[in-house]
PDB file of C-alpha atoms in Angstrom:
ATOM      1  CA  MET A   1     -16.121   6.550   2.943  1.00  0.00           C
ATOM      2  CA  GLN A   2     -13.583   4.514   0.967  1.00  0.00           C
ATOM      3  CA  THR A   3     -11.449   7.377  -0.319  1.00  0.00           C
ATOM      4  CA  THR A   4      -9.623  10.403   1.070  1.00  0.00           C
ATOM      5  CA  ASP A   5      -8.435  13.614  -0.542  1.00  0.00           C
ATOM      6  CA  THR A   6      -5.203  13.771   1.498  1.00  0.00           C
ATOM      7  CA  VAL A   7      -2.125  11.535   1.369  1.00  0.00           C
ATOM      8  CA  LEU A   8       1.229  11.507   3.139  1.00  0.00           C
ATOM      9  CA  MET A   9       4.341  10.986   1.008  1.00  0.00           C
ATOM     10  CA  ILE A  10       7.932  10.759   2.244  1.00  0.00           C
ATOM     11  CA  GLU A  11      10.495  12.442   0.015  1.00  0.00           C
ATOM     12  CA  PRO A  12      13.597  10.232  -0.312  1.00  0.00           C
ATOM     13  CA  ILE A  13      17.104  11.494   0.368  1.00  0.00           C
ATOM     14  CA  ALA A  14      18.935   8.145   0.419  1.00  0.00           C
ATOM     15  CA  PHE A  15      16.690   5.754  -1.496  1.00  0.00           C
ATOM     16  CA  GLY A  16      18.183   2.437  -2.555  1.00  0.00           C
ATOM     17  CA  PHE A  17      18.007  -1.339  -2.595  1.00  0.00           C
ATOM     18  CA  ASN A  18      17.221  -2.781   0.847  1.00  0.00           C
ATOM     19  CA  ALA A  19      18.837  -6.204   1.296  1.00  0.00           C
ATOM     20  CA  GLU A  20      16.783  -6.885   4.445  1.00  0.00           C
ATOM     21  CA  THR A  21      13.423  -6.591   2.712  1.00  0.00           C
ATOM     22  CA  ALA A  22      14.683  -8.436  -0.382  1.00  0.00           C
ATOM     23  CA  GLU A  23      14.709 -11.652   1.667  1.00  0.00           C
ATOM     24  CA  ASN A  24      11.011 -12.111   0.880  1.00  0.00           C
ATOM     25  CA  ASN A  25      10.161  -9.310  -1.552  1.00  0.00           C
ATOM     26  CA  TYR A  26      10.709 -10.956  -4.930  1.00  0.00           C
ATOM     27  CA  PHE A  27       9.864  -7.761  -6.812  1.00  0.00           C
ATOM     28  CA  GLN A  28      13.172  -6.157  -5.823  1.00  0.00           C
ATOM     29  CA  ILE A  29      16.144  -6.141  -8.205  1.00  0.00           C
ATOM     30  CA  GLU A  30      19.344  -4.413  -7.180  1.00  0.00           C
ATOM     31  CA  GLN A  31      20.625  -1.887  -9.688  1.00  0.00           C
ATOM     32  CA  LYS A  32      24.282  -0.844  -9.455  1.00  0.00           C
ATOM     33  CA  ALA A  33      23.791   2.615 -10.956  1.00  0.00           C
ATOM     34  CA  LEU A  34      25.146   5.584  -9.025  1.00  0.00           C
ATOM     35  CA  ASP A  35      22.193   7.870  -9.695  1.00  0.00           C
ATOM     36  CA  ILE A  36      19.411   5.756  -8.121  1.00  0.00           C
ATOM     37  CA  GLN A  37      18.576   8.356  -5.458  1.00  0.00           C
ATOM     38  CA  GLU A  38      18.566  11.124  -8.055  1.00  0.00           C
ATOM     39  CA  LYS A  39      16.208   9.192 -10.336  1.00  0.00           C
ATOM     40  CA  ALA A  40      13.954   8.137  -7.450  1.00  0.00           C
ATOM     41  CA  LEU A  41      13.658  11.734  -6.270  1.00  0.00           C
ATOM     42  CA  ALA A  42      12.719  12.908  -9.758  1.00  0.00           C
ATOM     43  CA  GLU A  43      10.063  10.169  -9.985  1.00  0.00           C
ATOM     44  CA  PHE A  44       8.756  11.109  -6.538  1.00  0.00           C
ATOM     45  CA  LYS A  45       8.433  14.811  -7.393  1.00  0.00           C
ATOM     46  CA  THR A  46       6.705  14.181 -10.719  1.00  0.00           C
ATOM     47  CA  PHE A  47       4.279  11.764  -9.064  1.00  0.00           C
ATOM     48  CA  ALA A  48       3.427  14.177  -6.240  1.00  0.00           C
ATOM     49  CA  GLU A  49       2.899  17.014  -8.710  1.00  0.00           C
ATOM     50  CA  LYS A  50       0.531  14.899 -10.838  1.00  0.00           C
ATOM     51  CA  LEU A  51      -1.589  14.205  -7.761  1.00  0.00           C
ATOM     52  CA  ARG A  52      -1.623  17.876  -6.737  1.00  0.00           C
ATOM     53  CA  SER A  53      -2.558  18.954 -10.268  1.00  0.00           C
ATOM     54  CA  LYS A  54      -5.795  16.962  -9.885  1.00  0.00           C
ATOM     55  CA  GLY A  55      -6.680  18.653  -6.598  1.00  0.00           C
ATOM     56  CA  ILE A  56      -5.430  15.918  -4.264  1.00  0.00           C
ATOM     57  CA  THR A  57      -3.678  17.196  -1.130  1.00  0.00           C
ATOM     58  CA  VAL A  58      -0.160  15.797  -0.797  1.00  0.00           C
ATOM     59  CA  ILE A  59       1.651  16.259   2.512  1.00  0.00           C
ATOM     60  CA  ALA A  60       5.280  15.670   1.514  1.00  0.00           C
ATOM     61  CA  ILE A  61       7.803  15.286   4.318  1.00  0.00           C
ATOM     62  CA  LYS A  62      11.521  14.796   3.719  1.00  0.00           C
ATOM     63  CA  ASP A  63      13.302  11.731   5.005  1.00  0.00           C
ATOM     64  CA  THR A  64      16.253  12.257   7.343  1.00  0.00           C
ATOM     65  CA  ALA A  65      19.865  11.317   6.590  1.00  0.00           C
ATOM     66  CA  GLU A  66      20.209   9.449   9.876  1.00  0.00           C
ATOM     67  CA  PRO A  67      19.252   6.778  10.577  1.00  0.00           C
ATOM     68  CA  HIS A  68      19.561   5.387   7.049  1.00  0.00           C
ATOM     69  CA  THR A  69      16.118   4.250   5.847  1.00  0.00           C
ATOM     70  CA  PRO A  70      16.274   3.124   2.192  1.00  0.00           C
ATOM     71  CA  ASP A  71      12.537   2.223   2.144  1.00  0.00           C
ATOM     72  CA  SER A  72      11.148   5.353   3.824  1.00  0.00           C
ATOM     73  CA  ILE A  73       9.439   6.247   0.545  1.00  0.00           C
ATOM     74  CA  PHE A  74       6.814   3.576   1.474  1.00  0.00           C
ATOM     75  CA  PRO A  75       5.171   5.055   4.625  1.00  0.00           C
ATOM     76  CA  ASN A  76       1.897   3.120   4.422  1.00  0.00           C
ATOM     77  CA  ASN A  77       3.584   0.108   6.043  1.00  0.00           C
ATOM     78  CA  TRP A  78       4.374   1.736   9.385  1.00  0.00           C
ATOM     79  CA  VAL A  79       1.438   4.094   9.912  1.00  0.00           C
ATOM     80  CA  SER A  80      -2.259   4.587   9.212  1.00  0.00           C
ATOM     81  CA  PHE A  81      -4.472   7.597   9.975  1.00  0.00           C
ATOM     82  CA  HIS A  82      -8.111   6.938  10.886  1.00  0.00           C
ATOM     83  CA  ARG A  83     -11.383   8.886  10.824  1.00  0.00           C
ATOM     84  CA  ASP A  84     -11.777   8.719  14.613  1.00  0.00           C
ATOM     85  CA  GLY A  85      -8.477  10.554  15.093  1.00  0.00           C
ATOM     86  CA  LYS A  86      -6.421   7.469  15.857  1.00  0.00           C
ATOM     87  CA  VAL A  87      -2.942   6.995  14.409  1.00  0.00           C
ATOM     88  CA  VAL A  88      -1.797   3.359  14.305  1.00  0.00           C
ATOM     89  CA  LEU A  89       1.855   2.276  14.298  1.00  0.00           C
ATOM     90  CA  TYR A  90       2.664  -1.202  12.963  1.00  0.00           C
ATOM     91  CA  PRO A  91       5.237  -3.968  13.589  1.00  0.00           C
ATOM     92  CA  MET A  92       7.754  -4.189  10.747  1.00  0.00           C
ATOM     93  CA  PHE A  93       9.685  -7.180   9.400  1.00  0.00           C
ATOM     94  CA  ALA A  94      12.957  -5.418   8.507  1.00  0.00           C
ATOM     95  CA  THR A  95      14.864  -3.912  11.447  1.00  0.00           C
ATOM     96  CA  ASN A  96      16.074  -0.999   9.326  1.00  0.00           C
ATOM     97  CA  ARG A  97      12.458  -0.118   8.522  1.00  0.00           C
ATOM     98  CA  ARG A  98      11.407   0.161  12.164  1.00  0.00           C
ATOM     99  CA  VAL A  99      13.217   3.477  12.505  1.00  0.00           C
ATOM    100  CA  GLU A 100      10.920   4.930   9.824  1.00  0.00           C
ATOM    101  CA  ARG A 101       8.359   5.438  12.615  1.00  0.00           C
ATOM    102  CA  ARG A 102       8.863   9.124  13.436  1.00  0.00           C
ATOM    103  CA  GLU A 103       6.881  11.182  15.920  1.00  0.00           C
ATOM    104  CA  ASP A 104       7.791  14.369  14.059  1.00  0.00           C
ATOM    105  CA  ILE A 105       5.908  13.111  10.990  1.00  0.00           C
ATOM    106  CA  ILE A 106       2.752  12.643  13.057  1.00  0.00           C
ATOM    107  CA  GLU A 107       3.306  16.094  14.552  1.00  0.00           C
ATOM    108  CA  SER A 108       3.627  17.549  11.039  1.00  0.00           C
ATOM    109  CA  ILE A 109       0.276  16.016  10.106  1.00  0.00           C
ATOM    110  CA  ARG A 110      -1.232  17.543  13.240  1.00  0.00           C
ATOM    111  CA  ASN A 111       0.221  20.904  12.278  1.00  0.00           C
ATOM    112  CA  GLN A 112      -1.534  20.661   8.909  1.00  0.00           C
ATOM    113  CA  GLY A 113      -4.842  21.045  10.780  1.00  0.00           C
ATOM    114  CA  PHE A 114      -5.710  17.416  11.519  1.00  0.00           C
ATOM    115  CA  GLN A 115      -6.871  16.023  14.861  1.00  0.00           C
ATOM    116  CA  VAL A 116      -4.851  13.235  16.460  1.00  0.00           C
ATOM    117  CA  THR A 117      -6.744  11.850  19.457  1.00  0.00           C
ATOM    118  CA  GLU A 118      -4.598   8.769  20.140  1.00  0.00           C
ATOM    119  CA  ILE A 119      -1.470   7.009  18.930  1.00  0.00           C
ATOM    120  CA  ASP A 120      -2.179   3.266  19.028  1.00  0.00           C
ATOM    121  CA  ASP A 121       1.199   1.540  19.004  1.00  0.00           C
ATOM    122  CA  TRP A 122       1.047  -2.037  17.681  1.00  0.00           C
ATOM    123  CA  SER A 123       4.785  -2.231  17.008  1.00  0.00           C
ATOM    124  CA  PHE A 124       5.818  -4.336  20.008  1.00  0.00           C
ATOM    125  CA  PRO A 125       5.150  -7.814  18.489  1.00  0.00           C
ATOM    126  CA  GLU A 126       8.029  -7.227  16.046  1.00  0.00           C
ATOM    127  CA  ILE A 127      10.411  -8.039  18.918  1.00  0.00           C
ATOM    128  CA  GLN A 128       8.916 -11.567  18.990  1.00  0.00           C
ATOM    129  CA  GLY A 129       8.980 -11.870  15.199  1.00  0.00           C
ATOM    130  CA  HIS A 130       5.311 -11.109  14.493  1.00  0.00           C
ATOM    131  CA  TYR A 131       4.491  -8.498  11.864  1.00  0.00           C
ATOM    132  CA  LEU A 132       1.523  -6.621  10.450  1.00  0.00           C
ATOM    133  CA  GLU A 133       2.740  -4.092   7.910  1.00  0.00           C
ATOM    134  CA  GLY A 134      -0.120  -1.616   7.753  1.00  0.00           C
ATOM    135  CA  THR A 135      -2.019  -1.080   4.542  1.00  0.00           C
ATOM    136  CA  GLY A 136       0.644  -3.017   2.701  1.00  0.00           C
ATOM    137  CA  SER A 137      -0.525  -6.207   4.388  1.00  0.00           C
ATOM    138  CA  MET A 138      -4.177  -5.253   5.006  1.00  0.00           C
ATOM    139  CA  ILE A 139      -6.586  -4.015   2.341  1.00  0.00           C
ATOM    140  CA  PHE A 140      -9.578  -2.194   3.805  1.00  0.00           C
ATOM    141  CA  ASP A 141     -13.083  -1.937   2.439  1.00  0.00           C
ATOM    142  CA  HIS A 142     -13.982   0.983   4.687  1.00  0.00           C
ATOM    143  CA  ASP A 143     -17.608   1.221   3.550  1.00  0.00           C
ATOM    144  CA  HIS A 144     -18.362  -2.392   4.438  1.00  0.00           C
ATOM    145  CA  LYS A 145     -15.837  -2.733   7.305  1.00  0.00           C
ATOM    146  CA  ILE A 146     -14.067  -5.666   5.620  1.00  0.00           C
ATOM    147  CA  ALA A 147     -10.304  -6.233   5.774  1.00  0.00           C
ATOM    148  CA  TYR A 148      -8.566  -8.536   3.294  1.00  0.00           C
ATOM    149  CA  GLY A 149      -5.275 -10.076   4.409  1.00  0.00           C
ATOM    150  CA  SER A 150      -2.936 -12.477   2.622  1.00  0.00           C
ATOM    151  CA  VAL A 151      -0.879 -14.413   5.165  1.00  0.00           C
ATOM    152  CA  SER A 152       2.895 -13.974   4.831  1.00  0.00           C
ATOM    153  CA  LEU A 153       5.883 -13.098   6.972  1.00  0.00           C
ATOM    154  CA  ARG A 154       4.608  -9.509   6.793  1.00  0.00           C
ATOM    155  CA  LEU A 155       1.067 -10.414   7.957  1.00  0.00           C
ATOM    156  CA  ASP A 156       0.662 -12.506  11.083  1.00  0.00           C
ATOM    157  CA  GLU A 157      -2.811 -14.036  11.006  1.00  0.00           C
ATOM    158  CA  ASN A 158      -3.413 -13.776  14.765  1.00  0.00           C
ATOM    159  CA  LEU A 159      -2.323 -10.127  14.833  1.00  0.00           C
ATOM    160  CA  PHE A 160      -4.501  -9.410  11.802  1.00  0.00           C
ATOM    161  CA  ARG A 161      -7.557 -10.942  13.460  1.00  0.00           C
ATOM    162  CA  GLU A 162      -6.826  -9.067  16.689  1.00  0.00           C
ATOM    163  CA  PHE A 163      -6.525  -5.773  14.804  1.00  0.00           C
ATOM    164  CA  CYS A 164      -9.781  -6.394  12.934  1.00  0.00           C
ATOM    165  CA  GLY A 165     -11.533  -7.171  16.212  1.00  0.00           C
ATOM    166  CA  LYS A 166     -10.398  -3.914  17.791  1.00  0.00           C
ATOM    167  CA  TYR A 167     -11.170  -1.738  14.769  1.00  0.00           C
ATOM    168  CA  GLY A 168     -14.456  -3.384  13.796  1.00  0.00           C
ATOM    169  CA  PHE A 169     -13.429  -5.015  10.517  1.00  0.00           C
ATOM    170  CA  THR A 170     -14.502  -8.470   9.345  1.00  0.00           C
ATOM    171  CA  PRO A 171     -11.261 -10.297   8.453  1.00  0.00           C
ATOM    172  CA  VAL A 172     -11.003 -12.189   5.166  1.00  0.00           C
ATOM    173  CA  VAL A 173      -7.902 -14.365   5.493  1.00  0.00           C
ATOM    174  CA  PHE A 174      -6.288 -16.135   2.549  1.00  0.00           C
ATOM    175  CA  HIS A 175      -2.900 -17.106   1.082  1.00  0.00           C
ATOM    176  CA  SER A 176      -1.529 -15.724  -2.179  1.00  0.00           C
ATOM    177  CA  TYR A 177       1.537 -16.813  -4.120  1.00  0.00           C
ATOM    178  CA  GLN A 178       3.751 -15.752  -6.984  1.00  0.00           C
ATOM    179  CA  THR A 179       5.949 -17.863  -9.224  1.00  0.00           C
ATOM    180  CA  VAL A 180       9.662 -17.204  -8.775  1.00  0.00           C
ATOM    181  CA  GLY A 181      11.736 -19.401 -11.069  1.00  0.00           C
ATOM    182  CA  SER A 182       9.903 -22.722 -10.868  1.00  0.00           C
ATOM    183  CA  GLU A 183       8.609 -22.303  -7.296  1.00  0.00           C
ATOM    184  CA  ARG A 184       5.598 -20.686  -5.641  1.00  0.00           C
ATOM    185  CA  PHE A 185       6.374 -18.230  -2.841  1.00  0.00           C
ATOM    186  CA  PRO A 186       4.031 -16.214  -0.612  1.00  0.00           C
ATOM    187  CA  ILE A 187       3.372 -12.685  -1.864  1.00  0.00           C
ATOM    188  CA  TYR A 188       4.975 -10.337   0.637  1.00  0.00           C
ATOM    189  CA  HIS A 189       2.172  -7.736   0.757  1.00  0.00           C
ATOM    190  CA  THR A 190      -1.513  -8.092  -0.035  1.00  0.00           C
ATOM    191  CA  ASN A 191      -1.515  -4.688  -1.741  1.00  0.00           C
ATOM    192  CA  VAL A 192       0.553  -5.899  -4.680  1.00  0.00           C
ATOM    193  CA  MET A 193      -2.154  -8.376  -5.691  1.00  0.00           C
ATOM    194  CA  MET A 194      -5.381  -6.487  -4.903  1.00  0.00           C
ATOM    195  CA  CYS A 195      -6.845  -2.989  -4.657  1.00  0.00           C
ATOM    196  CA  VAL A 196     -10.262  -2.183  -3.196  1.00  0.00           C
ATOM    197  CA  ALA A 197     -11.986   0.921  -4.584  1.00  0.00           C
ATOM    198  CA  ASP A 198     -15.454   2.287  -3.863  1.00  0.00           C
ATOM    199  CA  GLN A 199     -17.278   0.336  -6.587  1.00  0.00           C
ATOM    200  CA  PHE A 200     -14.734  -2.187  -7.852  1.00  0.00           C
ATOM    201  CA  VAL A 201     -11.826  -4.422  -6.849  1.00  0.00           C
ATOM    202  CA  VAL A 202      -8.733  -5.017  -8.960  1.00  0.00           C
ATOM    203  CA  ILE A 203      -7.357  -8.430  -8.010  1.00  0.00           C
ATOM    204  CA  CYS A 204      -5.118 -11.254  -9.209  1.00  0.00           C
ATOM    205  CA  LEU A 205      -7.263 -14.286  -8.377  1.00  0.00           C
ATOM    206  CA  ASP A 206      -4.691 -16.598  -9.992  1.00  0.00           C
ATOM    207  CA  CYS A 207      -2.407 -15.865  -7.024  1.00  0.00           C
ATOM    208  CA  ILE A 208      -4.853 -17.526  -4.611  1.00  0.00           C
ATOM    209  CA  ASP A 209      -3.990 -21.174  -5.145  1.00  0.00           C
ATOM    210  CA  ASP A 210      -6.496 -22.657  -2.700  1.00  0.00           C
ATOM    211  CA  GLU A 211      -9.876 -22.986  -4.448  1.00  0.00           C
ATOM    212  CA  LEU A 212     -11.925 -22.577  -1.270  1.00  0.00           C
ATOM    213  CA  GLU A 213     -10.026 -19.447  -0.256  1.00  0.00           C
ATOM    214  CA  ARG A 214     -10.397 -18.037  -3.761  1.00  0.00           C
ATOM    215  CA  ALA A 215     -14.139 -18.733  -3.743  1.00  0.00           C
ATOM    216  CA  LYS A 216     -14.486 -17.039  -0.341  1.00  0.00           C
ATOM    217  CA  VAL A 217     -12.694 -13.898  -1.562  1.00  0.00           C
ATOM    218  CA  ILE A 218     -14.847 -13.768  -4.714  1.00  0.00           C
ATOM    219  CA  GLU A 219     -18.035 -14.269  -2.703  1.00  0.00           C
ATOM    220  CA  THR A 220     -17.083 -11.532  -0.223  1.00  0.00           C
ATOM    221  CA  ILE A 221     -16.313  -9.023  -2.980  1.00  0.00           C
ATOM    222  CA  LYS A 222     -19.542  -9.818  -4.859  1.00  0.00           C
ATOM    223  CA  ASN A 223     -21.616  -9.567  -1.681  1.00  0.00           C
ATOM    224  CA  SER A 224     -20.133  -6.119  -1.093  1.00  0.00           C
ATOM    225  CA  GLY A 225     -21.590  -5.049  -4.441  1.00  0.00           C
ATOM    226  CA  LYS A 226     -18.256  -4.293  -6.116  1.00  0.00           C
ATOM    227  CA  GLU A 227     -17.242  -5.313  -9.634  1.00  0.00           C
ATOM    228  CA  ILE A 228     -14.250  -7.654  -9.885  1.00  0.00           C
ATOM    229  CA  ILE A 229     -11.647  -6.480 -12.411  1.00  0.00           C
ATOM    230  CA  GLU A 230      -9.279  -9.399 -12.711  1.00  0.00           C
ATOM    231  CA  ILE A 231      -5.587  -9.091 -13.564  1.00  0.00           C
ATOM    232  CA  SER A 232      -3.144 -11.844 -14.520  1.00  0.00           C
ATOM    233  CA  GLU A 233      -0.128 -12.873 -12.493  1.00  0.00           C
ATOM    234  CA  GLU A 234       2.081 -11.337 -15.164  1.00  0.00           C
ATOM    235  CA  GLN A 235       0.254  -8.029 -14.767  1.00  0.00           C
ATOM    236  CA  MET A 236       0.534  -8.344 -10.993  1.00  0.00           C
ATOM    237  CA  HIS A 237       4.315  -8.617 -11.420  1.00  0.00           C
ATOM    238  CA  ARG A 238       4.106  -5.289 -13.236  1.00  0.00           C
ATOM    239  CA  PHE A 239       2.421  -3.747 -10.169  1.00  0.00           C
ATOM    240  CA  ALA A 240      -1.079  -3.747 -11.681  1.00  0.00           C
ATOM    241  CA  GLY A 241      -2.486  -4.679  -8.257  1.00  0.00           C
ATOM    242  CA  ASN A 242      -0.621  -1.898  -6.449  1.00  0.00           C
ATOM    243  CA  MET A 243      -3.157   0.870  -6.957  1.00  0.00           C
ATOM    244  CA  LEU A 244      -5.049   3.274  -4.702  1.00  0.00           C
ATOM    245  CA  GLN A 245      -8.283   5.137  -5.236  1.00  0.00           C
ATOM    246  CA  VAL A 246      -8.282   8.714  -3.961  1.00  0.00           C
ATOM    247  CA  GLN A 247     -10.483  11.758  -4.463  1.00  0.00           C
ATOM    248  CA  ASN A 248      -9.884  15.471  -4.818  1.00  0.00           C
ATOM    249  CA  LYS A 249     -11.390  18.278  -2.784  1.00  0.00           C
ATOM    250  CA  ASP A 250     -14.361  18.377  -5.180  1.00  0.00           C
ATOM    251  CA  GLY A 251     -15.095  14.687  -4.583  1.00  0.00           C
ATOM    252  CA  GLU A 252     -13.889  13.512  -8.002  1.00  0.00           C
ATOM    253  CA  LYS A 253     -12.404  10.003  -7.805  1.00  0.00           C
ATOM    254  CA  PHE A 254      -9.128   8.799  -9.319  1.00  0.00           C
ATOM    255  CA  LEU A 255      -7.318   5.468  -9.447  1.00  0.00           C
ATOM    256  CA  VAL A 256      -3.596   5.995  -8.927  1.00  0.00           C
ATOM    257  CA  MET A 257      -1.003   3.604 -10.379  1.00  0.00           C
ATOM    258  CA  SER A 258       2.441   3.511 -11.960  1.00  0.00           C
ATOM    259  CA  GLU A 259       3.128   3.783 -15.664  1.00  0.00           C
ATOM    260  CA  THR A 260       4.412   0.188 -15.556  1.00  0.00           C
ATOM    261  CA  ALA A 261       1.033  -0.955 -14.227  1.00  0.00           C
ATOM    262  CA  TYR A 262      -0.910   1.216 -16.672  1.00  0.00           C
ATOM    263  CA  ARG A 263       1.010  -0.082 -19.707  1.00  0.00           C
ATOM    264  CA  SER A 264       0.353  -3.685 -18.627  1.00  0.00           C
ATOM    265  CA  LEU A 265      -3.435  -3.318 -18.667  1.00  0.00           C
ATOM    266  CA  SER A 266      -5.600  -4.237 -21.644  1.00  0.00           C
ATOM    267  CA  ASN A 267      -8.047  -1.827 -23.235  1.00  0.00           C
ATOM    268  CA  ASP A 268     -10.912  -3.795 -21.681  1.00  0.00           C
ATOM    269  CA  GLN A 269      -9.394  -3.522 -18.204  1.00  0.00           C
ATOM    270  CA  LEU A 270      -8.762   0.197 -18.636  1.00  0.00           C
ATOM    271  CA  SER A 271     -12.334   0.710 -19.821  1.00  0.00           C
ATOM    272  CA  ALA A 272     -13.661  -1.243 -16.843  1.00  0.00           C
ATOM    273  CA  ILE A 273     -11.766   1.070 -14.466  1.00  0.00           C
ATOM    274  CA  GLU A 274     -12.605   4.262 -16.367  1.00  0.00           C
ATOM    275  CA  LYS A 275     -16.318   3.508 -16.047  1.00  0.00           C
ATOM    276  CA  TYR A 276     -15.868   4.487 -12.421  1.00  0.00           C
ATOM    277  CA  CYS A 277     -13.026   7.002 -12.255  1.00  0.00           C
ATOM    278  CA  GLU A 278     -10.166   8.691 -14.058  1.00  0.00           C
ATOM    279  CA  ILE A 279      -6.719   7.055 -13.973  1.00  0.00           C
ATOM    280  CA  ILE A 280      -3.599   8.882 -12.805  1.00  0.00           C
ATOM    281  CA  TYR A 281      -0.324   7.167 -13.659  1.00  0.00           C
ATOM    282  CA  SER A 282       3.315   8.150 -13.307  1.00  0.00           C
ATOM    283  CA  ASP A 283       6.727   6.703 -14.151  1.00  0.00           C
ATOM    284  CA  LEU A 284       8.073   4.997 -10.992  1.00  0.00           C
ATOM    285  CA  HIS A 285      10.470   2.568 -12.656  1.00  0.00           C
ATOM    286  CA  THR A 286      13.531   3.196 -10.455  1.00  0.00           C
ATOM    287  CA  ILE A 287      11.463   3.033  -7.270  1.00  0.00           C
ATOM    288  CA  GLU A 288       9.710  -0.158  -8.381  1.00  0.00           C
ATOM    289  CA  VAL A 289      12.848  -2.041  -9.432  1.00  0.00           C
ATOM    290  CA  ASN A 290      15.020  -1.201  -6.421  1.00  0.00           C
ATOM    291  CA  GLY A 291      12.303  -0.854  -3.776  1.00  0.00           C
ATOM    292  CA  GLY A 292       9.927  -3.604  -4.845  1.00  0.00           C
ATOM    293  CA  GLY A 293       6.950  -1.307  -4.275  1.00  0.00           C
ATOM    294  CA  SER A 294       4.911   1.015  -6.437  1.00  0.00           C
ATOM    295  CA  ALA A 295       2.331   3.803  -6.404  1.00  0.00           C
ATOM    296  CA  ARG A 296       0.086   2.518  -3.640  1.00  0.00           C
ATOM    297  CA  CYS A 297       3.034   1.795  -1.323  1.00  0.00           C
ATOM    298  CA  MET A 298       4.122   5.436  -1.579  1.00  0.00           C
ATOM    299  CA  LEU A 299       0.800   6.808  -0.319  1.00  0.00           C
ATOM    300  CA  ALA A 300      -0.379   6.778   3.287  1.00  0.00           C
ATOM    301  CA  GLU A 301      -4.006   7.882   3.327  1.00  0.00           C
ATOM    302  CA  VAL A 302      -4.938  10.571   5.842  1.00  0.00           C
ATOM    303  CA  PHE A 303      -8.520  10.044   7.041  1.00  0.00           C
ATOM    304  CA  LEU A 304      -8.072  12.087  10.249  1.00  0.00           C
ATOM    305  CA  PRO A 305     -10.767  14.660  11.074  1.00  0.00           C
ATOM    306  CA  LYS A 306      -9.932  18.311  10.542  1.00  0.00           C
ATOM    307  CA  LYS A 307      -9.593  20.578  13.587  1.00  0.00           C
TER     308      LYS A 307
END
C-alpha cells in the first residue's frame, strides 16, 4: 500500500538556518529575525493539528537542546519505517545532521504499539563521503516496488542501487537540475521535484535535462498506471513537488503540502489532484525559507506493523 495513516514529526526547539546544508540546498535563505524558532514552532503545531483533525495519527517528539540540530524538523532524511518491521538509518551529508539519529525516537515509536524487528544501519558510508538521505533522496512507489532517485551529493547512485537491491525496488536513476542565477545545479533532494501518490505523480519534468532520462521516467510512471500531473520549475521552487499522500484511519486519502505550494498551483492542477484525494495545506513559510524543506520533508511515514 502506498499510503500510511501514521507519521512521525519532530517538534523544533532550536530551529534555524543550517549553513552546512546550504552548501548545496539552493532553497535556503538565511533570515536574521530573532523569532525564527518561535514562528517555526507555531507553523509546526498548526500543521500537526491540521493532520490530526483529518484523522491522521501524528507522533510528535520534541527535539533536544543538545546537540544542536537546526534541521531536526526534517526526520524523513535519517530514518524510514517499513512494513516488515525494519527501521532504516541513512548516511547524511551534513555532519550536524548525523546526530539527529536518536535511538530514543525509535523506542518512542515502539512504545506507541509498533513492532520493530530490526534496525538496519546504512549510515557508515557517510564517513567516506557517500550519502543516501532517506525519503528525501528516494521516492518510493510501494505498490509497484519502484524507487525514483535523482543523483546528487545527497544520493550516491551505487548506494541507491544497493539499497534497491536489498529492499526489492527497481531503481529509476536520473539527474535533475534547477536554475540558480544563470547556472544549472543538481537538485539536492528528489522529493522537491516529484511526489508519487497511489494513482498519480506530481513531477517537474523540466528539471530532467537529459531527454533520454526524462523519457525513461515518463515511461516508467505511465507503465505503473499513474497519471502525470506536471509542475513547472517555478512551481517546484515554491515546493509544489514536496508533497506526501497519506490516509486517515478510515482509509480516506489526502495530499499534504504547504500553503506556498498550494498557492502556486493552477486551478487545472488542483482539479487534477482533487479527482483523487482531498488536499491539506498549511503555512510553513518560516520553515521553508530557513530550512529549505517543506511539508513532505517534515513527515516520516510509519509503515511498521502494529503489535
